[in-house]
mmCIF file of C-alpha atoms in Angstrom:
data_model
loop_
_atom_site.group_PDB
_atom_site.id
_atom_site.type_symbol
_atom_site.label_atom_id
_atom_site.label_comp_id
_atom_site.label_asym_id
_atom_site.label_seq_id
_atom_site.Cartn_x
_atom_site.Cartn_y
_atom_site.Cartn_z
ATOM 1 C CA MET A 1 22.336 6.701 9.406
ATOM 2 C CA SER A 2 19.060 7.709 6.508
ATOM 3 C CA ARG A 3 20.121 8.496 3.291
ATOM 4 C CA CYS A 4 17.635 10.905 2.426
ATOM 5 C CA GLY A 5 16.916 14.137 4.033
ATOM 6 C CA THR A 6 18.037 14.533 7.143
ATOM 7 C CA MET A 7 20.487 16.807 9.008
ATOM 8 C CA VAL A 8 23.355 16.337 10.990
ATOM 9 C CA LEU A 9 22.355 17.651 14.731
ATOM 10 C CA LYS A 10 26.088 17.353 16.155
ATOM 11 C CA ALA A 11 29.186 16.842 15.223
ATOM 12 C CA GLU A 12 32.899 15.793 17.088
ATOM 13 C CA LEU A 13 36.255 15.551 14.745
ATOM 14 C CA LYS A 14 37.662 12.359 15.354
ATOM 15 C CA SER A 15 39.679 12.664 11.796
ATOM 16 C CA THR A 16 43.332 11.794 12.379
ATOM 17 C CA ASN A 17 44.250 14.739 9.788
ATOM 18 C CA SER A 18 45.260 17.670 12.152
ATOM 19 C CA ASN A 19 44.642 19.241 9.718
ATOM 20 C CA LEU A 20 41.002 19.408 9.001
ATOM 21 C CA THR A 21 39.325 21.801 10.401
ATOM 22 C CA TYR A 22 35.768 22.760 11.713
ATOM 23 C CA GLU A 23 34.904 24.413 8.865
ATOM 24 C CA SER A 24 36.657 22.232 6.245
ATOM 25 C CA PHE A 25 34.756 19.274 7.592
ATOM 26 C CA LEU A 26 31.372 21.714 8.142
ATOM 27 C CA SER A 27 32.249 21.769 4.053
ATOM 28 C CA ARG A 28 32.586 18.446 2.840
ATOM 29 C CA TRP A 29 29.820 16.689 5.416
ATOM 30 C CA VAL A 30 26.907 19.320 3.410
ATOM 31 C CA ARG A 31 28.274 17.933 -0.299
ATOM 32 C CA ALA A 32 28.535 14.894 1.291
ATOM 33 C CA GLU A 33 25.218 15.017 3.039
ATOM 34 C CA TRP A 34 23.486 16.218 -0.398
ATOM 35 C CA ARG A 35 24.916 13.847 -2.518
ATOM 36 C CA ALA A 36 23.655 10.882 -0.497
ATOM 37 C CA GLU A 37 20.531 13.013 -0.845
ATOM 38 C CA GLN A 38 20.044 13.336 -4.560
ATOM 39 C CA MET A 39 21.140 9.439 -4.697
ATOM 40 C CA ALA A 40 18.168 8.580 -2.078
ATOM 41 C CA SER A 41 20.843 5.481 -1.565
ATOM 42 C CA SER A 42 19.354 2.394 0.720
ATOM 43 C CA GLU A 43 23.498 1.793 1.427
ATOM 44 C CA ASP A 44 24.174 2.746 4.988
ATOM 45 C CA ARG A 45 27.539 4.790 4.849
ATOM 46 C CA LEU A 46 28.581 7.648 2.722
ATOM 47 C CA ALA A 47 30.818 7.427 -0.601
ATOM 48 C CA ARG A 48 33.979 6.321 -0.468
ATOM 49 C CA SER A 49 35.190 9.419 -1.056
ATOM 50 C CA ASP A 50 33.563 10.896 2.332
ATOM 51 C CA ALA A 51 34.070 7.765 4.299
ATOM 52 C CA SER A 52 36.504 9.480 6.760
ATOM 53 C CA LEU A 53 33.712 11.334 8.125
ATOM 54 C CA GLU A 54 30.898 8.140 8.676
ATOM 55 C CA GLY A 55 32.553 7.990 12.442
ATOM 56 C CA ALA A 56 32.220 11.697 13.254
ATOM 57 C CA VAL A 57 28.453 11.859 12.797
ATOM 58 C CA VAL A 58 27.737 11.120 16.424
ATOM 59 C CA GLU A 59 23.561 11.804 15.975
ATOM 60 C CA VAL A 60 20.970 12.404 13.236
ATOM 61 C CA ILE A 61 17.686 14.158 12.572
ATOM 62 C CA ASP A 62 15.548 13.705 9.957
ATOM 63 C CA HIS A 63 12.124 14.924 8.894
ATOM 64 C CA HIS A 64 11.039 11.386 6.865
ATOM 65 C CA MET A 65 10.226 7.694 7.880
ATOM 66 C CA LEU A 66 13.381 6.410 7.562
ATOM 67 C CA GLU A 67 14.186 3.711 4.458
ATOM 68 C CA GLN A 68 15.790 1.486 6.268
ATOM 69 C CA GLU A 69 16.645 0.338 10.800
ATOM 70 C CA PRO A 70 19.406 3.448 11.975
ATOM 71 C CA SER A 71 22.805 2.255 12.608
ATOM 72 C CA PRO A 72 23.544 1.272 16.569
ATOM 73 C CA SER A 73 25.834 3.452 16.750
ATOM 74 C CA CYS A 74 24.552 6.489 15.715
ATOM 75 C CA PRO A 75 20.989 7.688 16.907
ATOM 76 C CA ALA A 76 18.166 9.067 14.963
ATOM 77 C CA THR A 77 15.328 11.288 15.397
ATOM 78 C CA VAL A 78 12.089 10.657 13.201
ATOM 79 C CA GLU A 79 9.308 12.574 12.689
ATOM 80 C CA THR A 80 7.059 13.966 10.106
ATOM 81 C CA VAL A 81 6.487 17.585 10.632
ATOM 82 C CA GLY A 82 6.702 20.056 8.062
ATOM 83 C CA SER A 83 10.420 21.984 8.796
ATOM 84 C CA CYS A 84 13.303 19.758 9.720
ATOM 85 C CA ALA A 85 14.345 22.423 11.702
ATOM 86 C CA THR A 86 11.918 22.053 13.934
ATOM 87 C CA LEU A 87 13.456 19.830 15.407
ATOM 88 C CA VAL A 88 16.689 20.620 15.757
ATOM 89 C CA THR A 89 15.351 23.817 16.715
ATOM 90 C CA GLU A 90 13.656 22.203 19.320
ATOM 91 C CA ARG A 91 16.255 20.194 20.494
ATOM 92 C CA LEU A 92 18.610 23.366 20.495
ATOM 93 C CA LEU A 93 16.483 24.193 23.047
ATOM 94 C CA GLN A 94 15.602 21.427 25.289
ATOM 95 C CA LYS A 95 19.745 20.352 25.413
ATOM 96 C CA ALA A 96 21.040 23.832 24.717
ATOM 97 C CA PRO A 97 19.772 27.802 24.866
ATOM 98 C CA HIS A 98 23.245 29.034 25.008
ATOM 99 C CA ILE A 99 24.174 28.359 21.520
ATOM 100 C CA LEU A 100 21.265 30.359 20.065
ATOM 101 C CA ASP A 101 22.326 33.695 19.180
ATOM 102 C CA GLN A 102 20.444 36.152 16.925
ATOM 103 C CA GLN A 103 21.782 34.963 13.646
ATOM 104 C CA LEU A 104 21.544 31.552 14.308
ATOM 105 C CA ALA A 105 17.529 31.472 15.506
ATOM 106 C CA GLN A 106 16.861 33.920 12.179
ATOM 107 C CA LEU A 107 18.453 31.393 10.071
ATOM 108 C CA LEU A 108 16.673 28.278 11.781
ATOM 109 C CA TYR A 109 13.229 30.425 11.635
ATOM 110 C CA ALA A 110 13.929 31.004 8.513
ATOM 111 C CA THR A 111 13.695 27.866 7.249
ATOM 112 C CA ILE A 112 11.453 26.622 9.626
ATOM 113 C CA LEU A 113 9.321 29.556 7.536
ATOM 114 C CA ALA A 114 10.040 28.564 3.600
ATOM 115 C CA ASP A 115 9.411 24.864 4.345
ATOM 116 C CA CYS A 116 5.832 25.452 5.986
ATOM 117 C CA VAL A 117 4.604 28.014 3.265
ATOM 118 C CA ASN A 118 4.537 30.960 6.211
ATOM 119 C CA MET A 119 2.487 28.768 8.496
ATOM 120 C CA ALA A 120 -0.097 28.346 6.266
ATOM 121 C CA PRO A 121 -2.192 25.526 6.826
ATOM 122 C CA ALA A 122 -3.908 25.869 3.428
ATOM 123 C CA ALA A 123 -0.256 24.559 2.025
ATOM 124 C CA GLY A 124 -0.517 21.308 4.061
ATOM 125 C CA LYS A 125 2.754 21.748 5.386
ATOM 126 C CA VAL A 126 2.876 22.439 8.672
ATOM 127 C CA THR A 127 1.872 21.298 11.716
ATOM 128 C CA ALA A 128 1.270 22.054 15.237
ATOM 129 C CA LYS A 129 5.294 21.215 16.596
ATOM 130 C CA ASP A 130 6.607 23.675 13.384
ATOM 131 C CA SER A 131 4.092 26.882 14.646
ATOM 132 C CA LEU A 132 4.540 25.874 18.306
ATOM 133 C CA ILE A 133 8.477 26.161 17.529
ATOM 134 C CA ALA A 134 8.353 29.367 15.266
ATOM 135 C CA THR A 135 6.115 31.302 18.506
ATOM 136 C CA ALA A 136 9.298 29.897 20.586
ATOM 137 C CA LEU A 137 12.245 31.408 18.739
ATOM 138 C CA GLU A 138 9.856 34.601 18.158
ATOM 139 C CA ALA A 139 9.933 35.324 22.040
ATOM 140 C CA ARG A 140 12.808 34.493 22.843
ATOM 141 C CA PHE A 141 14.181 36.508 20.026
ATOM 142 C CA PRO A 142 11.544 39.117 19.443
ATOM 143 C CA SER A 143 13.556 41.238 17.059
ATOM 144 C CA LEU A 144 13.365 38.329 14.397
ATOM 145 C CA PRO A 145 11.852 39.884 10.649
ATOM 146 C CA PRO A 146 8.196 39.769 10.740
ATOM 147 C CA ARG A 147 6.781 36.301 9.246
ATOM 148 C CA ALA A 148 5.350 38.061 6.330
ATOM 149 C CA ALA A 149 7.935 40.269 5.234
ATOM 150 C CA LEU A 150 10.996 37.890 5.610
ATOM 151 C CA PHE A 151 8.780 35.036 3.941
ATOM 152 C CA GLN A 152 8.299 36.562 0.505
ATOM 153 C CA ALA A 153 12.319 37.914 0.333
ATOM 154 C CA LEU A 154 12.782 34.000 0.808
ATOM 155 C CA HIS A 155 9.795 33.117 -1.196
ATOM 156 C CA ASN A 156 10.505 35.482 -3.670
ATOM 157 C CA ALA A 157 14.068 34.003 -4.101
ATOM 158 C CA LYS A 158 13.103 30.858 -4.091
ATOM 159 C CA PHE A 159 10.841 31.067 -7.016
ATOM 160 C CA ASP A 160 13.710 33.088 -8.950
ATOM 161 C CA VAL A 161 14.510 31.413 -12.000
ATOM 162 C CA SER A 162 15.886 33.838 -14.419
ATOM 163 C CA GLY A 163 19.419 33.240 -16.114
ATOM 164 C CA LEU A 164 18.578 29.316 -15.546
ATOM 165 C CA ASN A 165 19.150 26.931 -18.084
ATOM 166 C CA THR A 166 17.047 23.837 -17.687
ATOM 167 C CA GLU A 167 20.039 21.832 -16.572
ATOM 168 C CA GLN A 168 19.999 24.038 -13.564
ATOM 169 C CA MET A 169 15.892 24.152 -13.215
ATOM 170 C CA LEU A 170 16.012 21.187 -13.171
ATOM 171 C CA MET A 171 18.974 20.410 -10.362
ATOM 172 C CA LYS A 172 17.416 23.270 -8.362
ATOM 173 C CA ASP A 173 15.730 21.009 -6.589
ATOM 174 C CA MET A 174 15.894 17.365 -7.392
ATOM 175 C CA LYS A 175 16.006 13.580 -5.672
ATOM 176 C CA MET A 176 17.061 10.287 -7.259
ATOM 177 C CA LEU A 177 15.573 7.456 -7.084
ATOM 178 C CA LYS A 178 17.012 4.308 -7.904
ATOM 179 C CA GLY A 179 16.050 0.516 -8.842
ATOM 180 C CA SER A 180 14.168 -1.228 -11.349
ATOM 181 C CA LEU A 181 14.215 2.032 -12.944
ATOM 182 C CA SER A 182 16.668 5.221 -12.188
ATOM 183 C CA MET A 183 14.102 8.008 -11.998
ATOM 184 C CA ALA A 184 15.033 11.803 -10.811
ATOM 185 C CA ILE A 185 11.812 14.241 -9.535
ATOM 186 C CA SER A 186 12.416 17.943 -9.936
ATOM 187 C CA VAL A 187 10.812 20.898 -8.846
ATOM 188 C CA LEU A 188 9.743 23.448 -10.928
ATOM 189 C CA TYR A 189 9.044 27.072 -9.857
ATOM 190 C CA LEU A 190 6.969 27.731 -13.059
ATOM 191 C CA PRO A 191 4.044 26.943 -14.355
ATOM 192 C CA ILE A 192 4.600 23.626 -16.176
ATOM 193 C CA GLU A 193 3.225 24.977 -19.853
ATOM 194 C CA VAL A 194 6.020 27.452 -19.805
ATOM 195 C CA PHE A 195 8.296 24.595 -18.769
ATOM 196 C CA LEU A 196 7.096 22.906 -22.246
ATOM 197 C CA GLN A 197 8.004 25.634 -23.942
ATOM 198 C CA ARG A 198 11.190 26.248 -23.576
ATOM 199 C CA ALA A 199 13.819 25.950 -27.075
ATOM 200 C CA GLU A 200 14.980 22.673 -27.998
ATOM 201 C CA LEU A 201 13.610 21.326 -24.247
ATOM 202 C CA GLU A 202 13.332 17.554 -25.649
ATOM 203 C CA GLU A 203 17.112 17.878 -26.430
ATOM 204 C CA GLU A 204 17.684 19.082 -23.167
ATOM 205 C CA LEU A 205 15.985 16.782 -22.029
ATOM 206 C CA SER A 206 17.345 13.070 -23.581
ATOM 207 C CA GLY A 207 20.554 15.004 -22.995
ATOM 208 C CA PHE A 208 20.110 15.892 -18.338
ATOM 209 C CA CYS A 209 18.940 12.099 -19.289
ATOM 210 C CA ARG A 210 22.059 10.207 -20.667
ATOM 211 C CA LYS A 211 24.335 12.409 -17.867
ATOM 212 C CA LEU A 212 22.440 10.443 -15.000
ATOM 213 C CA ALA A 213 21.735 7.527 -16.737
ATOM 214 C CA LEU A 214 17.954 8.030 -16.494
ATOM 215 C CA ASP A 215 14.579 6.108 -17.394
ATOM 216 C CA VAL A 216 12.649 8.428 -15.763
ATOM 217 C CA LEU A 217 12.454 11.928 -14.687
ATOM 218 C CA VAL A 218 9.408 13.452 -13.505
ATOM 219 C CA LEU A 219 8.604 17.121 -13.332
ATOM 220 C CA MET A 220 6.421 18.753 -10.620
ATOM 221 C CA SER A 221 5.834 22.399 -10.914
ATOM 222 C CA ILE A 222 4.612 25.047 -8.719
ATOM 223 C CA SER A 223 2.703 28.501 -9.181
ATOM 224 C CA PHE A 224 0.168 30.111 -7.410
ATOM 225 C CA THR A 225 -3.033 32.039 -8.207
ATOM 226 C CA GLU A 226 -3.026 35.851 -7.564
ATOM 227 C CA ALA A 227 -5.057 34.710 -4.269
ATOM 228 C CA LYS A 228 -1.689 32.700 -3.009
ATOM 229 C CA GLN A 229 -3.421 29.941 -3.924
ATOM 230 C CA PRO A 230 -0.795 26.914 -4.893
ATOM 231 C CA ILE A 231 -1.658 24.486 -8.189
ATOM 232 C CA ARG A 232 0.255 21.885 -8.754
ATOM 233 C CA GLU A 233 1.611 20.263 -12.216
ATOM 234 C CA LEU A 234 3.248 17.197 -12.862
ATOM 235 C CA ALA A 235 4.816 15.889 -16.118
ATOM 236 C CA LEU A 236 6.536 12.486 -17.477
ATOM 237 C CA PHE A 237 9.818 12.573 -19.946
ATOM 238 C CA SER A 238 10.970 9.098 -21.066
ATOM 239 C CA HIS A 239 11.955 7.807 -24.497
ATOM 240 C CA SER A 240 10.293 4.636 -23.453
ATOM 241 C CA ALA A 241 6.482 4.450 -24.104
ATOM 242 C CA THR A 242 5.553 1.990 -21.603
ATOM 243 C CA CYS A 243 8.105 3.474 -18.920
ATOM 244 C CA ARG A 244 6.256 7.117 -19.202
ATOM 245 C CA GLU A 245 2.509 4.909 -19.568
ATOM 246 C CA GLN A 246 3.687 2.400 -16.611
ATOM 247 C CA VAL A 247 4.539 5.002 -14.258
ATOM 248 C CA SER A 248 0.961 7.386 -15.533
ATOM 249 C CA HIS A 249 -1.505 5.133 -15.176
ATOM 250 C CA PHE A 250 0.121 4.758 -11.064
ATOM 251 C CA LEU A 251 0.347 8.057 -10.448
ATOM 252 C CA GLU A 252 -3.582 8.253 -11.655
ATOM 253 C CA ARG A 253 -4.552 5.023 -9.441
ATOM 254 C CA ALA A 254 -2.754 7.061 -6.418
ATOM 255 C CA SER A 255 -4.800 6.924 -3.482
ATOM 256 C CA ASP A 256 -2.792 8.175 -0.614
ATOM 257 C CA PRO A 257 -2.796 10.306 -1.728
ATOM 258 C CA ALA A 258 -4.640 10.330 -4.182
ATOM 259 C CA LEU A 259 -3.260 12.933 -6.747
ATOM 260 C CA ASP A 260 -6.393 13.438 -9.417
ATOM 261 C CA LEU A 261 -4.701 14.188 -12.270
ATOM 262 C CA HIS A 262 -6.199 15.295 -15.490
ATOM 263 C CA ALA A 263 -4.104 15.091 -19.195
ATOM 264 C CA ILE A 264 -2.690 18.512 -20.738
ATOM 265 C CA SER A 265 -1.793 18.859 -24.138
ATOM 266 C CA CYS A 266 1.995 18.946 -24.714
ATOM 267 C CA PRO A 267 4.012 19.554 -27.075
ATOM 268 C CA HIS A 268 6.531 17.027 -27.259
ATOM 269 C CA ASP A 269 6.968 12.934 -27.919
ATOM 270 C CA HIS A 270 8.357 11.578 -25.297
ATOM 271 C CA VAL A 271 6.095 14.036 -22.271
ATOM 272 C CA VAL A 272 2.976 13.771 -20.601
ATOM 273 C CA ALA A 273 1.093 15.968 -18.504
ATOM 274 C CA PHE A 274 -1.083 16.139 -15.510
ATOM 275 C CA HIS A 275 -2.944 18.879 -13.857
ATOM 276 C CA GLN A 276 -2.808 18.053 -10.298
ATOM 277 C CA GLY A 277 -6.224 18.371 -8.422
ATOM 278 C CA ASN A 278 -4.718 17.466 -5.276
ATOM 279 C CA ALA A 279 -2.573 20.737 -5.143
ATOM 280 C CA LEU A 280 -1.800 19.202 -1.746
ATOM 281 C CA ALA A 281 0.513 16.212 -2.576
ATOM 282 C CA SER A 282 3.668 17.897 -2.345
ATOM 283 C CA ARG A 283 7.103 15.733 -3.762
ATOM 284 C CA LYS A 284 7.075 14.665 0.185
ATOM 285 C CA LYS A 285 3.909 12.980 -0.790
ATOM 286 C CA LEU A 286 5.153 12.639 -4.262
ATOM 287 C CA LEU A 287 8.297 10.537 -3.633
ATOM 288 C CA PRO A 288 6.822 7.300 -1.998
ATOM 289 C CA LEU A 289 4.632 6.179 -4.469
ATOM 290 C CA LEU A 290 7.082 6.856 -6.594
ATOM 291 C CA LYS A 291 8.997 4.426 -4.263
ATOM 292 C CA ASP A 292 6.228 2.416 -4.969
ATOM 293 C CA PHE A 293 6.024 1.828 -7.424
ATOM 294 C CA VAL A 294 9.717 1.007 -7.801
ATOM 295 C CA ARG A 295 9.385 -1.923 -5.335
ATOM 296 C CA VAL A 296 5.969 -3.277 -7.686
ATOM 297 C CA ARG A 297 8.345 -3.164 -10.627
ATOM 298 C CA ARG A 298 10.965 -4.549 -9.183
ATOM 299 C CA GLY A 299 8.536 -7.462 -7.824
ATOM 300 C CA GLN A 300 7.280 -8.200 -11.726
ATOM 301 C CA ASP A 301 10.526 -7.998 -13.114
ATOM 302 C CA LYS A 302 11.056 -10.338 -11.043
ATOM 303 C CA ASP A 303 8.106 -13.070 -11.654
ATOM 304 C CA ASP A 304 8.648 -12.575 -14.623
ATOM 305 C CA GLU A 305 12.211 -13.047 -14.912
ATOM 306 C CA GLU A 306 11.080 -16.532 -12.887
ATOM 307 C CA ARG A 307 9.150 -17.441 -15.599
ATOM 308 C CA ARG A 308 11.354 -16.728 -18.449
ATOM 309 C CA VAL A 309 13.716 -19.553 -16.946
ATOM 310 C CA PRO A 310 13.397 -22.981 -19.050
ATOM 311 C CA PRO A 311 12.524 -25.756 -18.278
ATOM 312 C CA THR A 312 15.080 -29.097 -17.208
ATOM 313 C CA PRO A 313 16.265 -30.665 -20.475
ATOM 314 C CA ALA A 314 14.775 -34.334 -20.579
ATOM 315 C CA ASN A 315 18.330 -35.972 -20.288
ATOM 316 C CA SER A 316 19.664 -33.437 -17.026
ATOM 317 C CA LEU A 317 20.894 -35.339 -14.915
ATOM 318 C CA VAL A 318 19.081 -33.181 -12.050
ATOM 319 C CA GLU A 319 15.433 -34.676 -13.199
ATOM 320 C CA GLY A 320 14.473 -36.687 -15.815
ATOM 321 C CA CYS A 321 17.010 -38.705 -16.087
ATOM 322 C CA PRO A 322 16.858 -41.907 -18.627
ATOM 323 C CA LEU A 323 19.190 -43.524 -15.066
ATOM 324 C CA ASP A 324 16.679 -42.317 -12.421
ATOM 325 C CA ALA A 325 14.429 -45.731 -12.422
ATOM 326 C CA GLY A 326 17.784 -47.929 -13.022
ATOM 327 C CA PRO A 327 20.159 -48.908 -14.981
ATOM 328 C CA PRO A 328 19.200 -50.802 -17.803
ATOM 329 C CA PRO A 329 19.343 -54.557 -18.032
ATOM 330 C CA ILE A 330 22.552 -56.208 -19.259
ATOM 331 C CA SER A 331 22.932 -59.278 -19.766
ATOM 332 C CA ALA A 332 26.178 -61.601 -20.285
ATOM 333 C CA HIS A 333 25.997 -62.845 -23.619
ATOM 334 C CA ALA A 334 25.244 -59.400 -24.922
ATOM 335 C CA LEU A 335 28.379 -58.096 -22.917
ATOM 336 C CA HIS A 336 29.834 -60.820 -24.332
ATOM 337 C CA ASP A 337 29.023 -60.118 -27.822
ATOM 338 C CA LYS A 338 30.080 -55.901 -27.944
ATOM 339 C CA PHE A 339 33.512 -57.138 -26.977
ATOM 340 C CA GLY A 340 33.140 -59.548 -30.080
ATOM 341 C CA GLN A 341 32.718 -55.957 -31.761
ATOM 342 C CA ILE A 342 35.190 -53.636 -30.127
ATOM 343 C CA ASP A 343 38.162 -56.739 -30.834
ATOM 344 C CA ALA A 344 36.996 -57.177 -34.667
ATOM 345 C CA ARG A 345 38.081 -53.558 -35.316
#
């Protein structure tokens, strides 16, 4: 099953533990999915502590492209829409409309609005299917809250970072990549300049990276103009100047999509920051670029390792052995002299 951005559609309690209630199962599964999403692992199994839940998943829905082929025993539905809740709602409307009540419909509807930025095309998130499913929910449940009011309430809650410390801000919306480099990508819901002015920030970023064993921390900020137009900015933190330069150069040269990065001043020695001209390139678009960078770097590391392998010594039995041309000629007289020298000792 996919390990990043998945959403469980159905589950069956197949545990031999009769005390495992639906509520405890759901709670454990949500925790397991959260850990899987943070790790963005290429592995095909849950963490060992959650292995008992593996057989309970009977279908997976995902709105990101899968990193690997799904398990034959666990079918997967994949479609790159704006919200995974769109695909879940579509399946419920098709297969089990009787399950949908006002409460569930509002949860799904709110998620679609939040993920698709109130269905605004300018945000670059919404697709035709997202709009179709949102409209279908509105028609089926006319007492749903008005779009604008519901989205604004969700938006205000999402962007309210008051009272959060630096670690909580970084963990609020974070994904991780593991490969030749260990990277995390955190979305910040405030201008990057404001975040970079936090007291003792570099020390806190260093501690955060040590705690999670990160080589590079990527920060993507999102804020809005008075006209509700999105503003995106990027920052890279790493104690390795090489890592910072390699990642920033890769992103500056990216073309699918082009980020249109422009360097901005930064008060910290181990941070580089950019204004992102392409405000439609969200973290969903950035993540594949960073995965490409990790793959490219892994290939370069492999080539470097092969180049560092020393040549085989000339006296090796693998290559260049003096005996390759056969044993040297030895006469009977030479053998007699050699044995005579041994006897004299």
